[in-house]
Short mmCIF file of C-alpha atoms in Angstrom, two decimals:
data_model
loop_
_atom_site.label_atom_id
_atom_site.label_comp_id
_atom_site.label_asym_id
_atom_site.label_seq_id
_atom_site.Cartn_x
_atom_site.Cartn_y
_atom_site.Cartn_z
CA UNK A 1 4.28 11.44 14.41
CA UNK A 2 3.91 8.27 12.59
CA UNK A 3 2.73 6.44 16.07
CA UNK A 4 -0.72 8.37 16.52
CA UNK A 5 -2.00 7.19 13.00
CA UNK A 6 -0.66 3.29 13.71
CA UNK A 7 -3.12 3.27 16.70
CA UNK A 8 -5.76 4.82 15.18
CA UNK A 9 -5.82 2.59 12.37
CA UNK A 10 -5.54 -0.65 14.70
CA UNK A 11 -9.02 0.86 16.73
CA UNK A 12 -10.35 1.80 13.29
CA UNK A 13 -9.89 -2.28 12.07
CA UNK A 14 -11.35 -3.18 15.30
CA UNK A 15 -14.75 -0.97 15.07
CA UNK A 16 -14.65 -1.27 11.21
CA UNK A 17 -14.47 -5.43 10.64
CA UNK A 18 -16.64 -6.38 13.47
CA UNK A 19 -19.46 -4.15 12.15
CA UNK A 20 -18.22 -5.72 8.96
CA UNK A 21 -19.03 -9.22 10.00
CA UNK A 22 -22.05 -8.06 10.97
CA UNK A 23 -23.39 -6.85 7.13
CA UNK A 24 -21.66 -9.90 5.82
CA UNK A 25 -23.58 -12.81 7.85
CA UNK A 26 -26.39 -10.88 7.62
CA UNK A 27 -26.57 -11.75 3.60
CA UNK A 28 -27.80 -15.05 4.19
CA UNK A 29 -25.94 -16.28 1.66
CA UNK A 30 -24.18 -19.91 3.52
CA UNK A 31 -20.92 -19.27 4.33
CA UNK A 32 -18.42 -20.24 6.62
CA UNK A 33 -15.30 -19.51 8.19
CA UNK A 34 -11.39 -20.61 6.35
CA UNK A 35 -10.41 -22.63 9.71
CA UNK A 36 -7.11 -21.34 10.67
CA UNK A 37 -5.28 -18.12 9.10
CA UNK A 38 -1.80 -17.45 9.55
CA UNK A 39 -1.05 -13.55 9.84
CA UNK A 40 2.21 -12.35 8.12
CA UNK A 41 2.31 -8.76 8.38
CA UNK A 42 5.62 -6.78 7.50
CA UNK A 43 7.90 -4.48 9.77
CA UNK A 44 7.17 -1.13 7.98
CA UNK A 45 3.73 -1.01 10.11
CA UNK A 46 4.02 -2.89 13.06
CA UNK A 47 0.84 -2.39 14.96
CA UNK A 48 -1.70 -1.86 12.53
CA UNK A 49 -1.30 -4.13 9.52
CA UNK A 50 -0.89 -7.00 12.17
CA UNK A 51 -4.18 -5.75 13.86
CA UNK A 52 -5.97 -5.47 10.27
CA UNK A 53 -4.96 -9.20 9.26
CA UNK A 54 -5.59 -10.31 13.32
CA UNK A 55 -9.25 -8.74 13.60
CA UNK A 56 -10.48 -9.15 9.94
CA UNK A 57 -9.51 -12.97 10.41
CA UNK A 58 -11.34 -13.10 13.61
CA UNK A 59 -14.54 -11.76 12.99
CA UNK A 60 -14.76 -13.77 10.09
CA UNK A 61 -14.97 -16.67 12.29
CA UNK A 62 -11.42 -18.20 11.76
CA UNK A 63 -8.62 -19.26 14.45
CA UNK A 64 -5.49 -17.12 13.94
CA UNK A 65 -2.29 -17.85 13.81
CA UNK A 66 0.18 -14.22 14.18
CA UNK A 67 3.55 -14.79 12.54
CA UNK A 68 5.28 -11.20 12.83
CA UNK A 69 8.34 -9.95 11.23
CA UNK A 70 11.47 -10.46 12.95
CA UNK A 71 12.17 -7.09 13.72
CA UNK A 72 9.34 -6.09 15.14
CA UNK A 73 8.09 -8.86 17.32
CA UNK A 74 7.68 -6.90 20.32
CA UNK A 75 5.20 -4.45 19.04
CA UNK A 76 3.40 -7.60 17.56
CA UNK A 77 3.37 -9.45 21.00
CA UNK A 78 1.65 -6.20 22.46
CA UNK A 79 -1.10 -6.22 20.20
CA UNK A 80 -1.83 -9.96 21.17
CA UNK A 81 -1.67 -9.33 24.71
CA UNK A 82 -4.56 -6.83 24.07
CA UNK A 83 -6.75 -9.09 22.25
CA UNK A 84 -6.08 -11.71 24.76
CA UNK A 85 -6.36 -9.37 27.46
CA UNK A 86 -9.93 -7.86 26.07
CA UNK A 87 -11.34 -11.54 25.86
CA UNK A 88 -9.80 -13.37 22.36
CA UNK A 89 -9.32 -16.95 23.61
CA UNK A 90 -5.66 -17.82 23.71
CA UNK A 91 -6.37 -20.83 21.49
CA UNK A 92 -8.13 -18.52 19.14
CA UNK A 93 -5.53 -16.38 18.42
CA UNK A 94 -2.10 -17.74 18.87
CA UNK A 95 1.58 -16.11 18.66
CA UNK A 96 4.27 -17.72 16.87
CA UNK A 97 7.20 -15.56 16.53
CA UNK A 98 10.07 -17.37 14.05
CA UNK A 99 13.13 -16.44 11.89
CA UNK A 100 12.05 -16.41 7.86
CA UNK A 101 13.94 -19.67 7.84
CA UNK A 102 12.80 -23.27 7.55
CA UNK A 103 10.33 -22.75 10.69
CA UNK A 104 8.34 -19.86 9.00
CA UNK A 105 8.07 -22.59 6.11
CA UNK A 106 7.09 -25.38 7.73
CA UNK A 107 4.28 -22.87 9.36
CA UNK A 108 3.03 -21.43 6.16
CA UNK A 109 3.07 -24.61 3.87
CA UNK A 110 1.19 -26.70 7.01
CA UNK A 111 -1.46 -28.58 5.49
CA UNK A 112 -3.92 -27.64 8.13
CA UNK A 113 -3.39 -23.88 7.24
CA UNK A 114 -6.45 -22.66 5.45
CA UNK A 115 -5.10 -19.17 4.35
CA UNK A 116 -2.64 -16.86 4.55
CA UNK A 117 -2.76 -13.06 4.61
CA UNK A 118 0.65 -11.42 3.20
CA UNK A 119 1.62 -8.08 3.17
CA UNK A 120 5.36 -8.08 1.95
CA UNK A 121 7.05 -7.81 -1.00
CA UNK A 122 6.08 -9.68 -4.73
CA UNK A 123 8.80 -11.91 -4.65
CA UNK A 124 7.71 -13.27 -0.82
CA UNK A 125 4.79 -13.96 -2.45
CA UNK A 126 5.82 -15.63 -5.24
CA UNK A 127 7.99 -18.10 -2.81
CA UNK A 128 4.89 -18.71 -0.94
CA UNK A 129 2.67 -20.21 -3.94
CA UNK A 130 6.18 -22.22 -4.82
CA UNK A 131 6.76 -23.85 -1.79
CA UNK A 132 2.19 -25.38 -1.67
CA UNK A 133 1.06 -24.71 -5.09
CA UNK A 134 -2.82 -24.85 -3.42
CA UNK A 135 -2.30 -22.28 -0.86
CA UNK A 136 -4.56 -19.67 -0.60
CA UNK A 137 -2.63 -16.55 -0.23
CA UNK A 138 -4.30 -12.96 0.20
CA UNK A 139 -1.39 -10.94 -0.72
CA UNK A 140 -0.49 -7.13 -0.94
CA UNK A 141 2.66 -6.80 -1.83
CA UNK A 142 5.03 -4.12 -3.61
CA UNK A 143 4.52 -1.13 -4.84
CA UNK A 144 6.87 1.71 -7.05
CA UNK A 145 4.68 4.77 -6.49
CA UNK A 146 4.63 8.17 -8.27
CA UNK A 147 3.06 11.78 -7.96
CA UNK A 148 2.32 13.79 -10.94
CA UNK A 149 2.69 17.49 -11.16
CA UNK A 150 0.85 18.45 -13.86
CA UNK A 151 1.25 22.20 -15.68
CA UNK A 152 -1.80 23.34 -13.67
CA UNK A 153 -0.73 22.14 -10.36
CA UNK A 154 -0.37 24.26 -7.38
CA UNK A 155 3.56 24.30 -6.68
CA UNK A 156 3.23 24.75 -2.71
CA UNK A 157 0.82 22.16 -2.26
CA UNK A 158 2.50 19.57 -4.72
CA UNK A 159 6.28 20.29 -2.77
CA UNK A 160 4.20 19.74 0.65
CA UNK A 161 2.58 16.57 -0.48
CA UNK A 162 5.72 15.70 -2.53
CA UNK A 163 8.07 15.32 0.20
CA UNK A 164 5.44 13.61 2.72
CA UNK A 165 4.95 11.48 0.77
CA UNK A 166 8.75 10.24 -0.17
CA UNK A 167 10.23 10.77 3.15
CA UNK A 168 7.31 10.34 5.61
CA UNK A 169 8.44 7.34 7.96
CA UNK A 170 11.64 7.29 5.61
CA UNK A 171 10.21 6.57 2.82
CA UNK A 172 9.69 3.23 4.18
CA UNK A 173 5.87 2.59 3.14
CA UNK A 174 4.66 0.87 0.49
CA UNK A 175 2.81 3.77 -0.42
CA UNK A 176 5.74 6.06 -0.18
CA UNK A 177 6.21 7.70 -3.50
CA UNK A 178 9.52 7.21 -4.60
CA UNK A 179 9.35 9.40 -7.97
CA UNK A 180 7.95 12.29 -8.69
CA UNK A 181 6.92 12.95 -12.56
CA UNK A 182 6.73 16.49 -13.13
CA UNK A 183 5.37 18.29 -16.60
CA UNK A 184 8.25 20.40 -17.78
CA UNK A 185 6.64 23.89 -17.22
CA UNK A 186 6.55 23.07 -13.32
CA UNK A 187 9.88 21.44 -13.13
CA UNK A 188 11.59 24.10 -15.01
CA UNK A 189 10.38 26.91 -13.20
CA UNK A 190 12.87 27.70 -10.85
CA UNK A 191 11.00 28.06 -7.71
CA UNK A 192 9.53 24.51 -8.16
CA UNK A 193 13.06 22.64 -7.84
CA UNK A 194 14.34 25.40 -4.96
CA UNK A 195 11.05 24.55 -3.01
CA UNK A 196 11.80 20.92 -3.85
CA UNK A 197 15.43 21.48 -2.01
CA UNK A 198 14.73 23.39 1.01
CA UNK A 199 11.67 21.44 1.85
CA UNK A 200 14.29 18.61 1.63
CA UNK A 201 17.14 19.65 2.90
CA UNK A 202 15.41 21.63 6.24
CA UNK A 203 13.86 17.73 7.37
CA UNK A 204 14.75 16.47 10.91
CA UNK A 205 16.50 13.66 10.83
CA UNK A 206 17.19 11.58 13.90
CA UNK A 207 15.82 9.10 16.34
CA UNK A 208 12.27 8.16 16.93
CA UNK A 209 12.35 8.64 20.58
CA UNK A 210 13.00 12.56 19.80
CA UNK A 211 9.44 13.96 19.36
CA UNK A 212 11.35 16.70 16.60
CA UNK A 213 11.92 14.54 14.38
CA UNK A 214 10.32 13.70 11.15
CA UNK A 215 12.70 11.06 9.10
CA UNK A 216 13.94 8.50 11.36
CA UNK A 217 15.66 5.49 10.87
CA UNK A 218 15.93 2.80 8.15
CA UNK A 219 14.90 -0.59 9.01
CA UNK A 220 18.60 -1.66 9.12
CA UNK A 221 21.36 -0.48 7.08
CA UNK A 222 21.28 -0.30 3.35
CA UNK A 223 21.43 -2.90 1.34
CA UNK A 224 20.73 -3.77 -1.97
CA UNK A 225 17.84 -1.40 -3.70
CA UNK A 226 18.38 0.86 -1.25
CA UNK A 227 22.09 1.59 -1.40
CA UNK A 228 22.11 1.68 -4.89
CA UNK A 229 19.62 4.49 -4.83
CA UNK A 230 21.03 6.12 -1.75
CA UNK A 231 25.16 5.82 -3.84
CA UNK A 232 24.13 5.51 -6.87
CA UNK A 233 23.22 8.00 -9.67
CA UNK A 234 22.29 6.39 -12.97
CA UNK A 235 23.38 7.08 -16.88
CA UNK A 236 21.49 11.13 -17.01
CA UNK A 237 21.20 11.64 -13.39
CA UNK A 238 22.43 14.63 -11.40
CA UNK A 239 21.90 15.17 -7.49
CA UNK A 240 19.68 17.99 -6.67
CA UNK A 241 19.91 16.69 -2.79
CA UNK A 242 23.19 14.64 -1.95
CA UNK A 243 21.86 12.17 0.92
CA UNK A 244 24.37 11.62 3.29
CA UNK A 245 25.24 8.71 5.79
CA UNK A 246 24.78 10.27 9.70
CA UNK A 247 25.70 7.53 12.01
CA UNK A 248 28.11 4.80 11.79
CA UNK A 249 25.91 1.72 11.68
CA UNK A 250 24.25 3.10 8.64
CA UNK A 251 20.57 3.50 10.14
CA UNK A 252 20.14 7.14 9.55
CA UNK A 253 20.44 9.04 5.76
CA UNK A 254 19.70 11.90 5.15
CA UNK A 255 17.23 12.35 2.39
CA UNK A 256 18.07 12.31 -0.94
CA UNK A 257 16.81 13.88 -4.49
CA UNK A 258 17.57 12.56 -8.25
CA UNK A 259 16.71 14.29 -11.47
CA UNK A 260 17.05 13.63 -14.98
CA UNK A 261 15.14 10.18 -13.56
CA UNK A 262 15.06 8.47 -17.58
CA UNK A 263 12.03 6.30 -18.81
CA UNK A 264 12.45 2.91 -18.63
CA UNK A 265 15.83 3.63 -16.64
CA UNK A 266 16.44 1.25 -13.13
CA UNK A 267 15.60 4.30 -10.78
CA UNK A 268 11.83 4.61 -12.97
CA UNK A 269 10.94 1.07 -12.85
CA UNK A 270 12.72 -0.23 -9.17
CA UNK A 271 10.90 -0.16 -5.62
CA UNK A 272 13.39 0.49 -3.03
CA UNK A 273 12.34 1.83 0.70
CA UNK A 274 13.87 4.60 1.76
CA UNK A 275 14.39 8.43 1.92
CA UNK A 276 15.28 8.69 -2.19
CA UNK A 277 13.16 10.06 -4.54
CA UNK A 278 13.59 10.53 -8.22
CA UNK A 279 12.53 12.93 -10.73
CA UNK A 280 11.43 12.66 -13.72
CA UNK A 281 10.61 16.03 -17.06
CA UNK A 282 7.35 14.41 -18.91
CA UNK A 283 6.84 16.54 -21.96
CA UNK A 284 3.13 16.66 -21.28
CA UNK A 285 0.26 14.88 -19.38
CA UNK A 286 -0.24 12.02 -21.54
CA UNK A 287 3.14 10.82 -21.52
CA UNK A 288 3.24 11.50 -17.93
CA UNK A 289 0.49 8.60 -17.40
CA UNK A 290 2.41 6.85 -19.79
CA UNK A 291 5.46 6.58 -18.19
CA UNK A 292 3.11 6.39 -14.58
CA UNK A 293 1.57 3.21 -15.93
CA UNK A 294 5.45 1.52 -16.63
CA UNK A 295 5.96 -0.02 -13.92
CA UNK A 296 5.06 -3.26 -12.81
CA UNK A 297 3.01 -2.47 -9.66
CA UNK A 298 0.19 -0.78 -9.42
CA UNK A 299 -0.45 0.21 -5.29
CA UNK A 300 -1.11 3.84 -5.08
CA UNK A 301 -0.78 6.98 -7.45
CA UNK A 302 -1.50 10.29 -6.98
CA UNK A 303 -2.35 13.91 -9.26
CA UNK A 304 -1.50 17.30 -8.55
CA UNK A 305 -3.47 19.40 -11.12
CA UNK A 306 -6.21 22.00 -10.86
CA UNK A 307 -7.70 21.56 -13.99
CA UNK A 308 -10.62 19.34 -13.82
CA UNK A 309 -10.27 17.54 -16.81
CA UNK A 310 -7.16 16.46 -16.42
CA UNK A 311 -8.08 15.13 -13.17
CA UNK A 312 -10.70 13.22 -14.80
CA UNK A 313 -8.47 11.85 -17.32
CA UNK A 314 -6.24 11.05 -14.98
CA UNK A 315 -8.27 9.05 -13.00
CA UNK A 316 -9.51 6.82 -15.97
CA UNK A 317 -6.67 5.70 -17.17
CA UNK A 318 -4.12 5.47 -13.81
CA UNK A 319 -3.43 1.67 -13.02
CA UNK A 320 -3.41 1.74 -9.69
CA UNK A 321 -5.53 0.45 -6.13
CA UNK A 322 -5.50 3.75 -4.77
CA UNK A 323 -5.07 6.95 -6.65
CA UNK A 324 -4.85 10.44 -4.77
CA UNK A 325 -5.74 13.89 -6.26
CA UNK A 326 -4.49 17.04 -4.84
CA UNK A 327 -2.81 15.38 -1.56
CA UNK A 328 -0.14 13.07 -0.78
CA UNK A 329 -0.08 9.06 -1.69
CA UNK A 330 0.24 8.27 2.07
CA UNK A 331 -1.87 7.52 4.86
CA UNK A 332 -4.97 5.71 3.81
CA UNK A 333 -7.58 5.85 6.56
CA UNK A 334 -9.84 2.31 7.29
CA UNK A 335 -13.21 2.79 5.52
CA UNK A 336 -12.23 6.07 3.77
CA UNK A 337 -9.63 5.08 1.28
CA UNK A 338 -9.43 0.78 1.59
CA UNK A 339 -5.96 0.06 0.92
CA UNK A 340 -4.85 -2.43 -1.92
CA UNK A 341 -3.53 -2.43 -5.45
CA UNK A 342 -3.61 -4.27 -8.68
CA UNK A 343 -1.11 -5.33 -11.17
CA UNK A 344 2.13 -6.89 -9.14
CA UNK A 345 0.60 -5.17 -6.34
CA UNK A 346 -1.90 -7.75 -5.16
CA UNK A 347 -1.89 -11.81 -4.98
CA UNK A 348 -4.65 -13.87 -4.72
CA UNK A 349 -8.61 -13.89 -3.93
CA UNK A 350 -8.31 -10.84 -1.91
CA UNK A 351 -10.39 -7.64 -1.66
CA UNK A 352 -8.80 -3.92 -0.30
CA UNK A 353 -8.26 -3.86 3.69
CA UNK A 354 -10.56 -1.72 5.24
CA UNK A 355 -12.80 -2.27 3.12
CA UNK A 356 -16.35 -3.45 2.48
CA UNK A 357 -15.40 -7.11 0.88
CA UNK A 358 -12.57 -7.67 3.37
CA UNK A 359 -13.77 -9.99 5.80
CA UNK A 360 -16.03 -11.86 3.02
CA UNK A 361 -12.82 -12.85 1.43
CA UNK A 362 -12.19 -14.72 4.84
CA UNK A 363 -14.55 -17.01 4.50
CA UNK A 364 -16.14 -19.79 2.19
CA UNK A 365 -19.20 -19.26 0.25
CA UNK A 366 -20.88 -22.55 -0.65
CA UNK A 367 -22.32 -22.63 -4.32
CA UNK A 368 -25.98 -22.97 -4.78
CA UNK A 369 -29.49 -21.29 -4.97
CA UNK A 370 -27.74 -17.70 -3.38
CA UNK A 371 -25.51 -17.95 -6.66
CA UNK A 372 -26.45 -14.72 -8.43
CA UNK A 373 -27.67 -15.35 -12.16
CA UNK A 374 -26.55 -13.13 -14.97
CA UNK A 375 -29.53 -10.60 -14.11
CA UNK A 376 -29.02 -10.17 -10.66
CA UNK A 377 -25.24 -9.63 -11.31
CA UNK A 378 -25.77 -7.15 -14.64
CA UNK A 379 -28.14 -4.92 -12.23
CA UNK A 380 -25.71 -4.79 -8.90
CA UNK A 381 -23.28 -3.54 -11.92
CA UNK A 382 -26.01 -0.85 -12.74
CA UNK A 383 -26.67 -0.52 -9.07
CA UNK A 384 -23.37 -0.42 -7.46
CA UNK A 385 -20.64 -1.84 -9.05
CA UNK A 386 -20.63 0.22 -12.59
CA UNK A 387 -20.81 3.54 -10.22
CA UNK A 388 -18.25 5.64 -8.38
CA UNK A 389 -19.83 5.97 -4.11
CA UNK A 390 -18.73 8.01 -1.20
CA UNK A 391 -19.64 5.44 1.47
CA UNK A 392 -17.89 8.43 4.16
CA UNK A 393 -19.81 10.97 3.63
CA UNK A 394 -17.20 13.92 5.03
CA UNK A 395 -18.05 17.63 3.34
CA UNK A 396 -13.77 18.30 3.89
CA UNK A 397 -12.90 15.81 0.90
CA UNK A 398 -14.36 13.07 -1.08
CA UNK A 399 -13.51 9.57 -0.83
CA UNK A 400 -14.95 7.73 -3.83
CA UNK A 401 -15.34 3.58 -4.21
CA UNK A 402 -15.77 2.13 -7.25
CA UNK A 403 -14.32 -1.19 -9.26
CA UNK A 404 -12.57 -1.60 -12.00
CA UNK A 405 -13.63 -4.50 -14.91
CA UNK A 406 -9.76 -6.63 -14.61
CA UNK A 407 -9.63 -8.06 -18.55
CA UNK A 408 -12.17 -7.29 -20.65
CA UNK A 409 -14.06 -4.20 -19.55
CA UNK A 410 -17.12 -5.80 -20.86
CA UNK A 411 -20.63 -7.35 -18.93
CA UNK A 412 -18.83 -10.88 -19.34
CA UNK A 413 -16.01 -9.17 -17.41
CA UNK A 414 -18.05 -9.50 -13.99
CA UNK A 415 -15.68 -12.61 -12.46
CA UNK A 416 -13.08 -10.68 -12.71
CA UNK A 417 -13.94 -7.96 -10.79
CA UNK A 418 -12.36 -6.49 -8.02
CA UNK A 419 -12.96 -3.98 -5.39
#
């Protein structure tokens, strides 16, 4: 089940970016391509965040340079032999599959590299800038997501978009949400936590060749975050679902559940990937956000409440790229919900993939009489920037775009805007 969406989203950042190009050049603002990109996407998506860094890269105008993960280097090599295939020049787009050794160095830090497009973890990124101090490095990195269930929420729809979100592909997206925090009306009703368990506990686990099953396996055994979280239960913690070890090479687990999750406690503030979520009792929905906002990252959130207030208040003051209400905190669709966060979540001059300002970001704008003066950039905030738009149009949901003032959230705020 996770396959289908992969494709779609690679054919979605094909259509999507070269139409994108299209807008962008048509500015007339000068511009011109980085030179040469190298591509680092991560395992956890192996078809379409290559395709997203490959195509956005290309119809900018730049030569590409794929680097994929280790483990997934066949799906990667796929994906080029399409391109190549549908007409990409081979010197356009090159593969160069390396350990994350000395070699992926020497590619990244190569003086004729013009950019770099990340998607990996905070501390990759922060070895990047360390090893070329002038590299520019489009990052999205980490994320330690969470799902609020507020008093008003519906319980069967927040346990349905609960456990999608925490165990869907293992819990092995950076968008998984790896805690739920849960107003203590909801999570001390008794049919919330025995919906919690048998939604849990009635997962397939098993391979990914077996078209039954919905949690497969972990990258590669656990290690570090992960094991603590899968072995681990922290000072207040109690198992609601044990997850247990199913094969000997430690690839499968079956999912597991925390609660008594403290604030400020290592299973609240640490990003681990895999199928472990915690729980956390907020007193109410403003220390709920509170302890929401704790973290370091700031990738995706999401709101289960029907009262529309609270929605609204939740939405103002969530720090995060991509904030969901009344569904899961998964499966962000090109052009619909443009993927990126703020916070430790994001590195660099970058703008949210699948989105608008993507491919801009890919190239160099040259100074001069296109600059916008203080007028033209106070009315695009009046116009466009200042508002929330559905640029999808669906009747089924509503996908709203809008940007956030980063600093002061004042007019002499506008440089540090982002999408």
């Amino acid at each position: 089940e996770q396959a289908v969406p992969e494709i779609a989203d690679g054919i979605d950042f094909a259509r999507y970016y070269g139409r994108s190009a299209i807008r962008t050049l048509e500015g007339g603002a000068p511009s011109s391509p980085l030179g040469v990109v190298v591509v680092v996407p991560p395992w956890n998506f192996p078809y379409a965040i290559p395709a997203g860094g490959v195509l956005s890269s290309l119809a900018a105008g730049n030569s590409v340079i794929l680097k994929p993960a280790p483990e997934t280097v066949a799906t990667a090599w796929l994906l080029v032999s399409q391109l190549w295939r549908a007409g990409v020049p081979r010197d356009v787009l090159q593969f160069v599959p390396t350990r994350d050794d000395e070699v992926g160095q020497h590619l990244v830090t190569h003086p004729a590299v013009s950019g770099v497009i990340l998607t990996g973890s905070w501390a990759t990124a922060r070895l990047f800038t360390s090893w070329r101090s002038d590299l520019r490095l489009m990052a999205e990195t980490s994320g330690k997501n969470a799902l609020l269930i507020s008093a008003t929420a519906d319980i069967d729809a927040a346990v349905k978009d609960l456990v999608a979100s925490a165990f869907g592909h293992a819990g092995q997206k950076c968008s998984a949400a790896s805690l739920a925090i849960v107003e203590a009306s909801i999570h001390d009703n008794p049919a919330f936590l025995r919906q919690l368990r048998d939604a849990v506990t009635t997962e397939v686990v098993g391979a990914g060749t077996d078209p039954a099953t919905v949690i497969g396996p972990v990258i590669r055994p656990a290690e570090g975050p992960l094991e603590r979280a899968l072995t681990t239960l922290e000072p207040g913690e109690s198992w609601l679902v044990v997850p247990r070890k199913l094969d000997r090479t430690g690839h499968l687990w079956s999912p597991g559940v925390k609660l008594g999750v403290q604030p400020g406690s290592w299973t609240h503030l640490t990003e681990w990937f895999g199928p472990v979520l915690g729980v956390m009792r907020a007193p109410d929905l403003d220390t709920a956000i509170t302890w929401q906002n704790a973290v370091d990252y700031g990738l995706t959130a999401g709101i289960h409440a029907l009262d529309a207030d609270e929605c609204e208040t939740w939405i103002e003051r969530i720090e995060a790229g991509n904030v969901y209400v009344n569904r899961g905190t998964t499966g962000a669709v090109v052009n619909r919900q443009p993927f990126g966060g703020w916070k430790k979540s994001s590195v660099g001059p970058n703008a949210k993939a699948g989105g608008e300002n993507y491919v801009a970001c890919l190239r160099d704008w040259a100074p001069g009489e296109a600059a916008l003066s203080n007028d033209d950039v106070q009315r695009w905030w009046s116009d466009v920037g200042g508002t929330a738009r559905d640029l999808t149009g669906l009747t089924v949901e509503r996908n709203l775009v809008r940007y956030r003032p980063m600093g002061r959230p004042s007019p002499v705020a506008y440089t540090h805007l982002r999408a």
